[in-house]
mmCIF file of C-alpha atoms and ligand atoms in Angstrom:
data_model
loop_
_atom_site.group_PDB
_atom_site.id
_atom_site.type_symbol
_atom_site.label_atom_id
_atom_site.label_comp_id
_atom_site.label_asym_id
_atom_site.label_seq_id
_atom_site.Cartn_x
_atom_site.Cartn_y
_atom_site.Cartn_z
ATOM 1 C CA MET A 1 -24.184 0.859 -54.008
ATOM 2 C CA THR A 2 -20.979 1.336 -51.993
ATOM 3 C CA LYS A 3 -20.816 2.699 -48.453
ATOM 4 C CA VAL A 4 -18.132 5.356 -48.100
ATOM 5 C CA LYS A 5 -16.740 7.216 -45.082
ATOM 6 C CA ALA A 6 -17.715 10.890 -45.009
ATOM 7 C CA PHE A 7 -18.261 13.962 -42.849
ATOM 8 C CA ALA A 8 -21.721 15.509 -43.006
ATOM 9 C CA ALA A 9 -23.994 17.982 -41.247
ATOM 10 C CA PRO A 10 -26.855 15.991 -39.665
ATOM 11 C CA SER A 11 -29.141 19.046 -39.626
ATOM 12 C CA GLU A 12 -29.085 22.779 -40.399
ATOM 13 C CA GLY A 13 -26.308 24.558 -38.539
ATOM 14 C CA ALA A 14 -25.226 21.411 -36.651
ATOM 15 C CA PRO A 15 -21.527 20.551 -36.474
ATOM 16 C CA LEU A 16 -20.368 18.058 -39.089
ATOM 17 C CA VAL A 17 -19.874 14.501 -37.839
ATOM 18 C CA ALA A 18 -18.294 11.325 -39.180
ATOM 19 C CA THR A 19 -20.815 9.275 -41.128
ATOM 20 C CA ILE A 20 -21.294 7.015 -44.153
ATOM 21 C CA VAL A 21 -22.704 8.036 -47.555
ATOM 22 C CA ASP A 22 -23.851 5.840 -50.436
ATOM 23 C CA ARG A 23 -22.111 5.983 -53.801
ATOM 24 C CA ARG A 24 -23.771 4.429 -56.828
ATOM 25 C CA ASP A 25 -22.210 1.520 -58.698
ATOM 26 C CA VAL A 26 -19.930 2.600 -61.534
ATOM 27 C CA GLY A 27 -22.136 3.048 -64.620
ATOM 28 C CA PRO A 28 -20.919 2.983 -68.233
ATOM 29 C CA ASP A 29 -20.298 6.745 -68.257
ATOM 30 C CA ASP A 30 -18.922 7.053 -64.737
ATOM 31 C CA VAL A 31 -15.530 7.657 -63.207
ATOM 32 C CA GLN A 32 -14.930 6.376 -59.685
ATOM 33 C CA PHE A 33 -12.083 7.966 -57.772
ATOM 34 C CA ASP A 34 -10.589 8.175 -54.313
ATOM 35 C CA VAL A 35 -11.149 11.701 -53.065
ATOM 36 C CA LEU A 36 -7.770 12.320 -51.485
ATOM 37 C CA PHE A 37 -8.253 16.015 -50.731
ATOM 38 C CA CYS A 38 -11.173 18.440 -50.648
ATOM 39 C CA GLY A 39 -10.980 22.208 -50.164
ATOM 40 C CA ILE A 40 -13.346 24.044 -47.820
ATOM 41 C CA CYS A 41 -15.200 26.750 -49.743
ATOM 42 C CA HIS A 42 -17.203 29.389 -47.905
ATOM 43 C CA SER A 43 -20.193 28.165 -49.943
ATOM 44 C CA ASP A 44 -20.014 24.865 -48.017
ATOM 45 C CA ILE A 45 -20.537 26.853 -44.822
ATOM 46 C CA HIS A 46 -23.334 29.071 -46.216
ATOM 47 C CA THR A 47 -25.106 25.904 -47.386
ATOM 48 C CA VAL A 48 -24.939 23.631 -44.329
ATOM 49 C CA ARG A 49 -25.713 26.548 -42.002
ATOM 50 C CA GLY A 50 -28.944 27.249 -43.897
ATOM 51 C CA GLU A 51 -27.848 30.660 -45.174
ATOM 52 C CA TRP A 52 -28.878 29.712 -48.733
ATOM 53 C CA GLY A 53 -32.243 28.175 -47.920
ATOM 54 C CA LYS A 54 -33.497 24.757 -46.870
ATOM 55 C CA GLN A 55 -31.410 21.646 -47.588
ATOM 56 C CA THR A 56 -31.914 17.919 -47.249
ATOM 57 C CA TYR A 57 -29.865 16.474 -44.375
ATOM 58 C CA PRO A 58 -27.565 14.751 -43.668
ATOM 59 C CA LEU A 59 -25.529 16.735 -46.140
ATOM 60 C CA SER A 60 -21.867 16.257 -46.949
ATOM 61 C CA PRO A 61 -20.634 19.451 -48.627
ATOM 62 C CA GLY A 62 -17.437 20.013 -50.612
ATOM 63 C CA HIS A 63 -16.977 20.922 -54.270
ATOM 64 C CA GLU A 64 -13.213 21.021 -54.559
ATOM 65 C CA LEU A 65 -12.466 17.323 -54.994
ATOM 66 C CA ALA A 66 -9.039 16.065 -56.019
ATOM 67 C CA GLY A 67 -7.983 12.452 -56.210
ATOM 68 C CA LYS A 68 -7.001 9.371 -58.190
ATOM 69 C CA VAL A 69 -9.158 7.248 -60.476
ATOM 70 C CA THR A 70 -9.999 3.758 -59.180
ATOM 71 C CA ALA A 71 -12.427 2.556 -61.894
ATOM 72 C CA VAL A 72 -14.027 3.744 -65.128
ATOM 73 C CA GLY A 73 -17.183 2.717 -66.979
ATOM 74 C CA LYS A 74 -17.041 1.061 -70.391
ATOM 75 C CA ASN A 75 -17.830 4.252 -72.350
ATOM 76 C CA VAL A 76 -15.097 6.278 -70.643
ATOM 77 C CA THR A 77 -12.034 6.829 -72.823
ATOM 78 C CA LYS A 78 -10.615 10.049 -71.388
ATOM 79 C CA PHE A 79 -9.601 8.641 -67.983
ATOM 80 C CA LYS A 80 -7.880 5.518 -66.713
ATOM 81 C CA ILE A 81 -7.084 4.027 -63.329
ATOM 82 C CA GLY A 82 -4.460 6.087 -61.469
ATOM 83 C CA ASP A 83 -5.128 9.369 -63.299
ATOM 84 C CA HIS A 84 -5.192 12.561 -61.228
ATOM 85 C CA VAL A 85 -8.671 14.018 -61.498
ATOM 86 C CA GLY A 86 -10.869 16.679 -60.004
ATOM 87 C CA VAL A 87 -14.523 17.603 -59.710
ATOM 88 C CA GLY A 88 -15.781 21.111 -59.034
ATOM 89 C CA CYS A 89 -19.271 22.423 -58.420
ATOM 90 C CA LEU A 90 -21.126 20.536 -61.172
ATOM 91 C CA VAL A 91 -21.909 16.819 -61.555
ATOM 92 C CA ASN A 92 -24.689 16.722 -64.141
ATOM 93 C CA SER A 93 -26.643 18.753 -66.707
ATOM 94 C CA CYS A 94 -28.629 17.975 -69.861
ATOM 95 C CA LEU A 95 -25.645 18.585 -72.212
ATOM 96 C CA ASN A 96 -28.140 19.452 -74.984
ATOM 97 C CA CYS A 97 -29.419 22.959 -74.351
ATOM 98 C CA GLU A 98 -27.666 26.072 -75.628
ATOM 99 C CA PRO A 99 -25.763 26.882 -72.404
ATOM 100 C CA CYS A 100 -24.596 23.256 -72.125
ATOM 101 C CA LYS A 101 -23.536 23.095 -75.768
ATOM 102 C CA THR A 102 -21.529 26.292 -75.412
ATOM 103 C CA GLY A 103 -19.657 25.111 -72.313
ATOM 104 C CA HIS A 104 -21.819 26.846 -69.706
ATOM 105 C CA GLU A 105 -23.321 23.794 -68.032
ATOM 106 C CA GLN A 106 -23.879 25.781 -64.831
ATOM 107 C CA PHE A 107 -26.690 27.586 -66.661
ATOM 108 C CA CYS A 108 -28.303 24.398 -68.043
ATOM 109 C CA GLN A 109 -31.861 25.230 -69.055
ATOM 110 C CA ASN A 110 -33.024 21.850 -67.817
ATOM 111 C CA GLY A 111 -31.380 22.282 -64.451
ATOM 112 C CA ALA A 112 -27.706 22.000 -63.554
ATOM 113 C CA ILE A 113 -27.012 19.435 -60.837
ATOM 114 C CA PHE A 114 -24.548 20.737 -58.300
ATOM 115 C CA THR A 115 -22.042 18.554 -56.464
ATOM 116 C CA TYR A 116 -23.943 18.570 -53.174
ATOM 117 C CA GLY A 117 -27.471 19.278 -52.084
ATOM 118 C CA SER A 118 -28.974 18.951 -55.602
ATOM 119 C CA THR A 119 -31.619 16.413 -56.552
ATOM 120 C CA ASP A 120 -30.006 14.423 -59.375
ATOM 121 C CA ARG A 121 -31.877 12.979 -62.378
ATOM 122 C CA ASP A 122 -32.222 9.637 -60.525
ATOM 123 C CA GLY A 123 -33.948 11.356 -57.576
ATOM 124 C CA THR A 124 -31.055 11.064 -55.135
ATOM 125 C CA VAL A 125 -29.648 14.109 -53.362
ATOM 126 C CA THR A 126 -26.022 14.691 -54.325
ATOM 127 C CA GLN A 127 -23.333 14.395 -51.642
ATOM 128 C CA GLY A 128 -20.121 16.398 -51.942
ATOM 129 C CA GLY A 129 -16.430 15.870 -51.471
ATOM 130 C CA TYR A 130 -16.104 15.510 -47.701
ATOM 131 C CA THR A 131 -15.993 11.807 -48.428
ATOM 132 C CA GLN A 132 -13.377 9.213 -49.326
ATOM 133 C CA SER A 133 -14.678 8.175 -52.742
ATOM 134 C CA ALA A 134 -16.977 9.506 -55.461
ATOM 135 C CA VAL A 135 -18.679 8.258 -58.630
ATOM 136 C CA ILE A 136 -19.232 11.035 -61.168
ATOM 137 C CA ASN A 137 -20.284 11.157 -64.823
ATOM 138 C CA HIS A 138 -17.105 11.522 -66.912
ATOM 139 C CA ASN A 139 -18.395 14.692 -68.582
ATOM 140 C CA PHE A 140 -18.004 16.485 -65.249
ATOM 141 C CA VAL A 141 -14.578 15.129 -64.317
ATOM 142 C CA VAL A 142 -11.434 17.098 -65.208
ATOM 143 C CA SER A 143 -7.758 16.160 -65.389
ATOM 144 C CA ILE A 144 -5.360 17.658 -62.886
ATOM 145 C CA PRO A 145 -1.930 18.219 -64.480
ATOM 146 C CA LYS A 146 0.638 15.843 -62.987
ATOM 147 C CA ASN A 147 2.959 18.660 -61.875
ATOM 148 C CA LEU A 148 0.328 20.101 -59.520
ATOM 149 C CA PRO A 149 0.224 18.492 -56.058
ATOM 150 C CA LEU A 150 -3.299 17.212 -55.396
ATOM 151 C CA ASP A 151 -3.715 18.922 -52.019
ATOM 152 C CA ALA A 152 -2.880 22.415 -53.319
ATOM 153 C CA ALA A 153 -4.719 21.791 -56.592
ATOM 154 C CA ALA A 154 -8.009 20.983 -54.847
ATOM 155 C CA PRO A 155 -9.097 24.630 -54.295
ATOM 156 C CA LEU A 156 -8.664 25.318 -58.000
ATOM 157 C CA LEU A 157 -11.777 23.222 -58.657
ATOM 158 C CA CYS A 158 -14.084 25.917 -57.263
ATOM 159 C CA ALA A 159 -12.017 28.969 -56.274
ATOM 160 C CA GLY A 160 -9.831 28.735 -59.382
ATOM 161 C CA SER A 161 -12.604 28.142 -61.872
ATOM 162 C CA THR A 162 -14.867 30.790 -60.316
ATOM 163 C CA LEU A 163 -12.220 33.491 -60.732
ATOM 164 C CA TRP A 164 -10.957 32.205 -64.093
ATOM 165 C CA ALA A 165 -14.284 32.664 -65.894
ATOM 166 C CA PRO A 166 -14.739 36.417 -65.282
ATOM 167 C CA LEU A 167 -11.014 37.122 -65.705
ATOM 168 C CA LYS A 168 -11.130 35.516 -69.166
ATOM 169 C CA ARG A 169 -14.497 36.978 -70.074
ATOM 170 C CA TRP A 170 -13.357 40.516 -69.297
ATOM 171 C CA ASN A 171 -9.912 40.037 -70.877
ATOM 172 C CA ALA A 172 -7.649 40.363 -67.858
ATOM 173 C CA GLY A 173 -4.114 40.619 -69.215
ATOM 174 C CA PRO A 174 -1.307 43.056 -69.971
ATOM 175 C CA GLY A 175 -2.411 46.675 -69.688
ATOM 176 C CA LYS A 176 -5.512 45.818 -67.615
ATOM 177 C CA LYS A 177 -5.981 47.011 -64.044
ATOM 178 C CA VAL A 178 -7.850 44.431 -62.003
ATOM 179 C CA ALA A 179 -9.102 44.907 -58.425
ATOM 180 C CA ILE A 180 -10.084 42.018 -56.216
ATOM 181 C CA ILE A 181 -12.290 42.782 -53.226
ATOM 182 C CA GLY A 182 -11.787 40.279 -50.387
ATOM 183 C CA PHE A 183 -8.573 38.353 -49.973
ATOM 184 C CA GLY A 184 -9.806 34.934 -48.917
ATOM 185 C CA GLY A 185 -9.918 31.565 -50.670
ATOM 186 C CA LEU A 186 -11.318 32.943 -53.915
ATOM 187 C CA GLY A 187 -9.580 36.307 -53.736
ATOM 188 C CA HIS A 188 -6.044 35.022 -53.342
ATOM 189 C CA VAL A 189 -6.449 32.564 -56.236
ATOM 190 C CA GLY A 190 -7.879 35.430 -58.301
ATOM 191 C CA LEU A 191 -4.751 37.475 -57.612
ATOM 192 C CA LYS A 192 -2.467 34.627 -58.681
ATOM 193 C CA LEU A 193 -4.452 33.901 -61.858
ATOM 194 C CA ALA A 194 -4.784 37.533 -62.935
ATOM 195 C CA LYS A 195 -1.112 38.171 -62.219
ATOM 196 C CA ALA A 196 -0.121 35.112 -64.296
ATOM 197 C CA MET A 197 -2.333 36.458 -67.114
ATOM 198 C CA GLY A 198 -0.245 39.642 -67.048
ATOM 199 C CA ALA A 199 -2.704 42.047 -65.433
ATOM 200 C CA GLU A 200 -1.859 44.618 -62.766
ATOM 201 C CA VAL A 201 -3.749 43.426 -59.683
ATOM 202 C CA THR A 202 -4.805 45.450 -56.644
ATOM 203 C CA VAL A 203 -6.287 43.857 -53.523
ATOM 204 C CA LEU A 204 -9.031 45.713 -51.628
ATOM 205 C CA SER A 205 -9.461 44.356 -48.115
ATOM 206 C CA HIS A 206 -11.335 45.170 -44.922
ATOM 207 C CA SER A 207 -8.195 45.089 -42.772
ATOM 208 C CA ASP A 208 -4.434 45.577 -43.055
ATOM 209 C CA LYS A 209 -3.675 42.037 -41.894
ATOM 210 C CA LYS A 210 -3.073 40.439 -45.288
ATOM 211 C CA LYS A 211 -1.083 43.251 -46.924
ATOM 212 C CA GLU A 212 2.320 41.598 -46.719
ATOM 213 C CA ASP A 213 0.986 38.292 -48.048
ATOM 214 C CA ALA A 214 -0.816 39.949 -50.968
ATOM 215 C CA LEU A 215 2.296 41.876 -52.003
ATOM 216 C CA LYS A 216 4.372 38.695 -51.740
ATOM 217 C CA MET A 217 1.859 36.908 -53.977
ATOM 218 C CA GLY A 218 2.336 39.571 -56.622
ATOM 219 C CA ALA A 219 -0.224 42.293 -55.893
ATOM 220 C CA PHE A 220 0.662 45.665 -57.406
ATOM 221 C CA ALA A 221 -1.038 47.411 -54.474
ATOM 222 C CA PHE A 222 -3.096 46.627 -51.387
ATOM 223 C CA HIS A 223 -5.653 48.895 -49.744
ATOM 224 C CA LYS A 224 -7.530 48.649 -46.503
ATOM 225 C CA MET A 225 -10.794 50.184 -47.648
ATOM 226 C CA ASP A 226 -11.722 53.379 -45.825
ATOM 227 C CA LYS A 227 -13.025 56.722 -47.066
ATOM 228 C CA ALA A 228 -9.588 57.930 -48.138
ATOM 229 C CA ALA A 229 -9.012 54.735 -50.151
ATOM 230 C CA PHE A 230 -12.401 54.997 -51.866
ATOM 231 C CA ASP A 231 -11.653 58.634 -52.753
ATOM 232 C CA SER A 232 -8.154 57.958 -54.051
ATOM 233 C CA LEU A 233 -9.139 55.008 -56.249
ATOM 234 C CA LYS A 234 -12.056 56.589 -58.163
ATOM 235 C CA GLU A 235 -12.269 55.522 -61.832
ATOM 236 C CA ASN A 236 -9.114 53.461 -61.504
ATOM 237 C CA PHE A 237 -9.901 49.862 -62.565
ATOM 238 C CA ASP A 238 -10.881 48.049 -65.760
ATOM 239 C CA LEU A 239 -12.277 45.090 -63.857
ATOM 240 C CA ILE A 240 -13.424 44.670 -60.265
ATOM 241 C CA LEU A 241 -14.235 41.233 -58.848
ATOM 242 C CA ASN A 242 -16.109 41.178 -55.538
ATOM 243 C CA THR A 243 -15.347 37.944 -53.663
ATOM 244 C CA VAL A 244 -16.519 39.009 -50.196
ATOM 245 C CA SER A 245 -18.768 36.641 -48.231
ATOM 246 C CA VAL A 246 -20.863 39.427 -46.664
ATOM 247 C CA THR A 247 -22.615 42.557 -47.981
ATOM 248 C CA VAL A 248 -20.241 45.292 -49.136
ATOM 249 C CA ASP A 249 -20.646 48.902 -50.294
ATOM 250 C CA THR A 250 -21.255 47.838 -53.885
ATOM 251 C CA ALA A 251 -22.192 51.347 -55.034
ATOM 252 C CA GLY A 252 -18.973 52.738 -53.544
ATOM 253 C CA TYR A 253 -16.835 50.110 -55.258
ATOM 254 C CA TYR A 254 -18.662 50.608 -58.555
ATOM 255 C CA GLU A 255 -17.299 54.166 -58.598
ATOM 256 C CA LEU A 256 -13.785 52.737 -58.728
ATOM 257 C CA LEU A 257 -14.422 51.479 -62.277
ATOM 258 C CA LYS A 258 -12.977 53.277 -65.259
ATOM 259 C CA PHE A 259 -14.976 54.119 -68.349
ATOM 260 C CA ASP A 260 -16.062 50.834 -70.000
ATOM 261 C CA GLY A 261 -15.063 48.804 -66.940
ATOM 262 C CA ALA A 262 -16.880 45.801 -65.513
ATOM 263 C CA PHE A 263 -17.930 45.061 -61.942
ATOM 264 C CA VAL A 264 -18.535 41.389 -61.239
ATOM 265 C CA VAL A 265 -20.346 40.112 -58.150
ATOM 266 C CA ILE A 266 -18.990 36.707 -57.105
ATOM 267 C CA GLY A 267 -19.354 36.708 -53.307
ATOM 268 C CA ALA A 268 -22.562 35.775 -51.603
ATOM 269 C CA ASP A 269 -24.068 39.225 -51.158
ATOM 270 C CA PRO A 270 -27.732 38.372 -51.674
ATOM 271 C CA THR A 271 -28.825 41.918 -52.440
ATOM 272 C CA PRO A 272 -26.068 43.804 -54.222
ATOM 273 C CA THR A 273 -27.272 47.307 -54.937
ATOM 274 C CA VAL A 274 -25.857 49.952 -57.151
ATOM 275 C CA SER A 275 -27.468 53.012 -58.601
ATOM 276 C CA LEU A 276 -27.167 52.836 -62.366
ATOM 277 C CA SER A 277 -27.882 56.506 -63.005
ATOM 278 C CA THR A 278 -27.174 57.771 -66.505
ATOM 279 C CA SER A 279 -24.539 60.176 -65.183
ATOM 280 C CA VAL A 280 -22.587 57.658 -63.132
ATOM 281 C CA GLY A 281 -23.220 54.247 -64.626
ATOM 282 C CA VAL A 282 -24.556 54.030 -68.128
ATOM 283 C CA SER A 283 -22.873 57.148 -69.503
ATOM 284 C CA LYS A 284 -19.504 55.642 -68.670
ATOM 285 C CA GLN A 285 -20.492 52.416 -70.368
ATOM 286 C CA ARG A 286 -19.746 50.450 -67.225
ATOM 287 C CA VAL A 287 -21.007 46.896 -66.849
ATOM 288 C CA PHE A 288 -22.533 45.467 -63.664
ATOM 289 C CA THR A 289 -22.884 41.695 -63.624
ATOM 290 C CA LEU A 290 -22.728 38.474 -61.626
ATOM 291 C CA SER A 291 -20.647 35.381 -62.300
ATOM 292 C CA LEU A 292 -21.432 31.803 -61.288
ATOM 293 C CA ILE A 293 -18.567 29.272 -61.161
ATOM 294 C CA SER A 294 -17.509 28.159 -64.654
ATOM 295 C CA GLY A 295 -18.255 25.449 -67.208
ATOM 296 C CA VAL A 296 -16.372 22.151 -67.377
ATOM 297 C CA GLN A 297 -14.113 23.057 -70.329
ATOM 298 C CA GLU A 298 -13.279 26.400 -68.705
ATOM 299 C CA THR A 299 -12.320 24.498 -65.553
ATOM 300 C CA GLN A 300 -10.030 22.237 -67.594
ATOM 301 C CA ASP A 301 -8.510 25.273 -69.358
ATOM 302 C CA MET A 302 -7.868 26.894 -65.961
ATOM 303 C CA LEU A 303 -6.182 23.732 -64.628
ATOM 304 C CA ASN A 304 -3.979 23.488 -67.722
ATOM 305 C CA PHE A 305 -3.050 27.166 -67.324
ATOM 306 C CA CYS A 306 -2.200 26.610 -63.641
ATOM 307 C CA GLY A 307 -0.076 23.606 -64.618
ATOM 308 C CA GLU A 308 1.815 25.676 -67.196
ATOM 309 C CA HIS A 309 2.243 28.752 -64.996
ATOM 310 C CA ASN A 310 2.594 26.912 -61.695
ATOM 311 C CA VAL A 311 -0.330 28.751 -60.130
ATOM 312 C CA LEU A 312 -1.099 27.096 -56.792
ATOM 313 C CA PRO A 313 -3.345 28.146 -53.917
ATOM 314 C CA GLU A 314 -1.896 28.698 -50.451
ATOM 315 C CA ILE A 315 -3.310 25.949 -48.280
ATOM 316 C CA GLU A 316 -3.485 24.584 -44.757
ATOM 317 C CA VAL A 317 -4.095 20.832 -44.824
ATOM 318 C CA ILE A 318 -6.287 19.640 -41.956
ATOM 319 C CA PRO A 319 -7.606 16.331 -40.634
ATOM 320 C CA ALA A 320 -11.372 15.768 -40.952
ATOM 321 C CA SER A 321 -11.766 16.132 -37.185
ATOM 322 C CA TYR A 322 -10.821 19.823 -37.578
ATOM 323 C CA ILE A 323 -13.577 20.704 -40.105
ATOM 324 C CA ASN A 324 -15.895 22.467 -37.624
ATOM 325 C CA GLU A 325 -13.105 24.592 -36.189
ATOM 326 C CA ALA A 326 -11.973 25.356 -39.745
ATOM 327 C CA PHE A 327 -15.509 26.569 -40.597
ATOM 328 C CA ASP A 328 -15.406 29.026 -37.681
ATOM 329 C CA ARG A 329 -11.986 30.242 -38.729
ATOM 330 C CA VAL A 330 -13.141 30.806 -42.333
ATOM 331 C CA VAL A 331 -16.083 32.887 -41.102
ATOM 332 C CA ALA A 332 -13.673 34.916 -38.936
ATOM 333 C CA SER A 333 -11.396 35.528 -42.015
ATOM 334 C CA ASP A 334 -8.749 33.556 -40.149
ATOM 335 C CA VAL A 335 -7.564 31.262 -42.958
ATOM 336 C CA ARG A 336 -4.352 31.578 -44.974
ATOM 337 C CA TYR A 337 -5.798 31.014 -47.521
ATOM 338 C CA ARG A 338 -7.735 27.781 -48.033
ATOM 339 C CA PHE A 339 -8.307 24.848 -45.716
ATOM 340 C CA VAL A 340 -7.931 21.518 -47.486
ATOM 341 C CA ILE A 341 -9.165 18.320 -45.852
ATOM 342 C CA ASP A 342 -6.932 15.256 -45.953
ATOM 343 C CA ASN A 343 -9.763 12.809 -46.646
ATOM 344 C CA SER A 344 -7.676 9.807 -45.578
ATOM 345 C CA THR A 345 -8.268 10.981 -41.989
ATOM 346 C CA MET A 346 -12.057 10.338 -42.107
HETATM 347 P P1 NAP B 401 -13.467 33.339 -47.717
HETATM 348 O O1 NAP B 401 -12.231 32.545 -47.863
HETATM 349 O O2 NAP B 401 -14.135 33.379 -46.384
HETATM 350 O O3 NAP B 401 -13.144 34.835 -48.201
HETATM 351 C C1 NAP B 401 -14.070 35.866 -48.080
HETATM 352 C C2 NAP B 401 -13.353 37.175 -47.811
HETATM 353 O O4 NAP B 401 -14.348 38.166 -47.575
HETATM 354 C C3 NAP B 401 -12.511 37.195 -46.552
HETATM 355 O O5 NAP B 401 -11.229 36.659 -46.721
HETATM 356 C C4 NAP B 401 -12.450 38.681 -46.240
HETATM 357 O O6 NAP B 401 -11.465 39.299 -47.058
HETATM 358 C C5 NAP B 401 -13.813 39.151 -46.684
HETATM 359 N N1 NAP B 401 -14.692 39.244 -45.500
HETATM 360 C C6 NAP B 401 -15.095 38.234 -44.696
HETATM 361 N N2 NAP B 401 -15.839 38.687 -43.670
HETATM 362 C C7 NAP B 401 -15.904 40.025 -43.845
HETATM 363 C C8 NAP B 401 -16.539 41.069 -43.126
HETATM 364 N N3 NAP B 401 -17.246 40.829 -42.014
HETATM 365 N N4 NAP B 401 -16.428 42.324 -43.606
HETATM 366 C C9 NAP B 401 -15.719 42.560 -44.728
HETATM 367 N N5 NAP B 401 -15.086 41.598 -45.453
HETATM 368 C C10 NAP B 401 -15.184 40.367 -45.013
HETATM 369 O O7 NAP B 401 -14.588 32.841 -48.713
HETATM 370 P P2 NAP B 401 -14.424 32.224 -50.199
HETATM 371 O O8 NAP B 401 -14.458 30.755 -50.090
HETATM 372 O O9 NAP B 401 -13.335 32.922 -50.871
HETATM 373 O O10 NAP B 401 -15.820 32.649 -50.842
HETATM 374 C C11 NAP B 401 -16.147 34.021 -50.964
HETATM 375 C C12 NAP B 401 -17.610 34.189 -51.318
HETATM 376 O O11 NAP B 401 -17.808 33.761 -52.675
HETATM 377 C C13 NAP B 401 -18.539 33.320 -50.467
HETATM 378 O O12 NAP B 401 -19.694 34.048 -50.196
HETATM 379 C C14 NAP B 401 -18.848 32.143 -51.379
HETATM 380 O O13 NAP B 401 -20.077 31.517 -51.078
HETATM 381 C C15 NAP B 401 -18.903 32.846 -52.708
HETATM 382 N N6 NAP B 401 -18.692 31.964 -53.876
HETATM 383 C C16 NAP B 401 -19.291 32.317 -55.030
HETATM 384 C C17 NAP B 401 -19.093 31.565 -56.162
HETATM 385 C C18 NAP B 401 -19.737 31.949 -57.469
HETATM 386 O O14 NAP B 401 -19.746 31.148 -58.377
HETATM 387 N N7 NAP B 401 -20.245 33.153 -57.592
HETATM 388 C C19 NAP B 401 -18.265 30.435 -56.118
HETATM 389 C C20 NAP B 401 -17.641 30.119 -54.924
HETATM 390 C C21 NAP B 401 -17.849 30.898 -53.805
HETATM 391 P P3 NAP B 401 -10.571 40.521 -46.475
HETATM 392 O O15 NAP B 401 -10.057 40.055 -45.150
HETATM 393 O O16 NAP B 401 -9.503 40.680 -47.490
HETATM 394 O O17 NAP B 401 -11.466 41.708 -46.383
HETATM 395 ZN ZN1 ZN B 402 -16.994 27.025 -53.833
#
């Protein structure tokens, strides 16, 4: 066991404080790496503030880890010391069930183990990336292309992979009109990915504040959503991705789908509702679904794509002492567009 510097919430809703977490010794299948940067995902905030149910504390969140390998176990051939690596939302699964075997480890039938707050197979509760070092099974470690700076690459590990999976699944590309609801950490990466895939991307936001930024990042159009916008955009999109962290007018947005379009819930709305009447929903062959992060291979594919197309999140690098203020700013939609912790400051 190694003691590692970290930031963690001591109890539900309490500010995060400097602390120490235990990391296991490097096993034969493990990769140990210095976590140099970790993005702040809104899920970290939902979790430590108790918005997603009871947790075990102290809890160090963070599932956008980027760093450099410091040791590998004897069975590990894919990584060597010094490699640039990342870990997203998953650190373990059975690897034998159908979802695991088809690259969807997040739906492991024997229980996916998430990067923080999950009880791992050895009975310990997982601790996330707000820490200076991590030891993770090599099957859940991905390579970060050398041309991507580690600080800006960090948010790709959750935000990037979470948007990549539904964009690929629903064939975002030339000729497809994609709408992204919510222009935050996930939303802005979704715009960059979909644009690089060749789709026409429209951003739907709750204010006008981010219009200029969205257009600069390649949006075809930007709308502050009010009644006139809802009316003018009816049956307009092939794919709509909802990345908002609060409840939205799901039924209203669903009407913006074309025939055969798909609406994907990604944000944390716990009770998305839409009326699937035969006249409005089913008769137009529209799909209504949810998407949960992505599998490990999909995450690697996304990173390779970002390396090739130079897709990089917009970040603000912060010292660890700023984490609590950063949380408040994320909740207030006052982040442009992802906070990334410089873990050397812990
Ligand atoms: P974020 O950076 O805070 O972005 C959320 C966006 O939602 C904001 O930028 C804002 O966009 C909009 N929003 C926030 N407060 C609002 C309000 N009061 N009214 C209307 N719109 C509001 O969060 P994130 O890190 O991108 O995460 C977004 C959500 O996805 C979170 O709930 C997170 O837990 C969830 N998530 C899901 C998955 C998954 O696998 N399904 C993975 C990661 C995260 P505008 O200013 O443009 O309106
Ligand atoms: Zn996340």
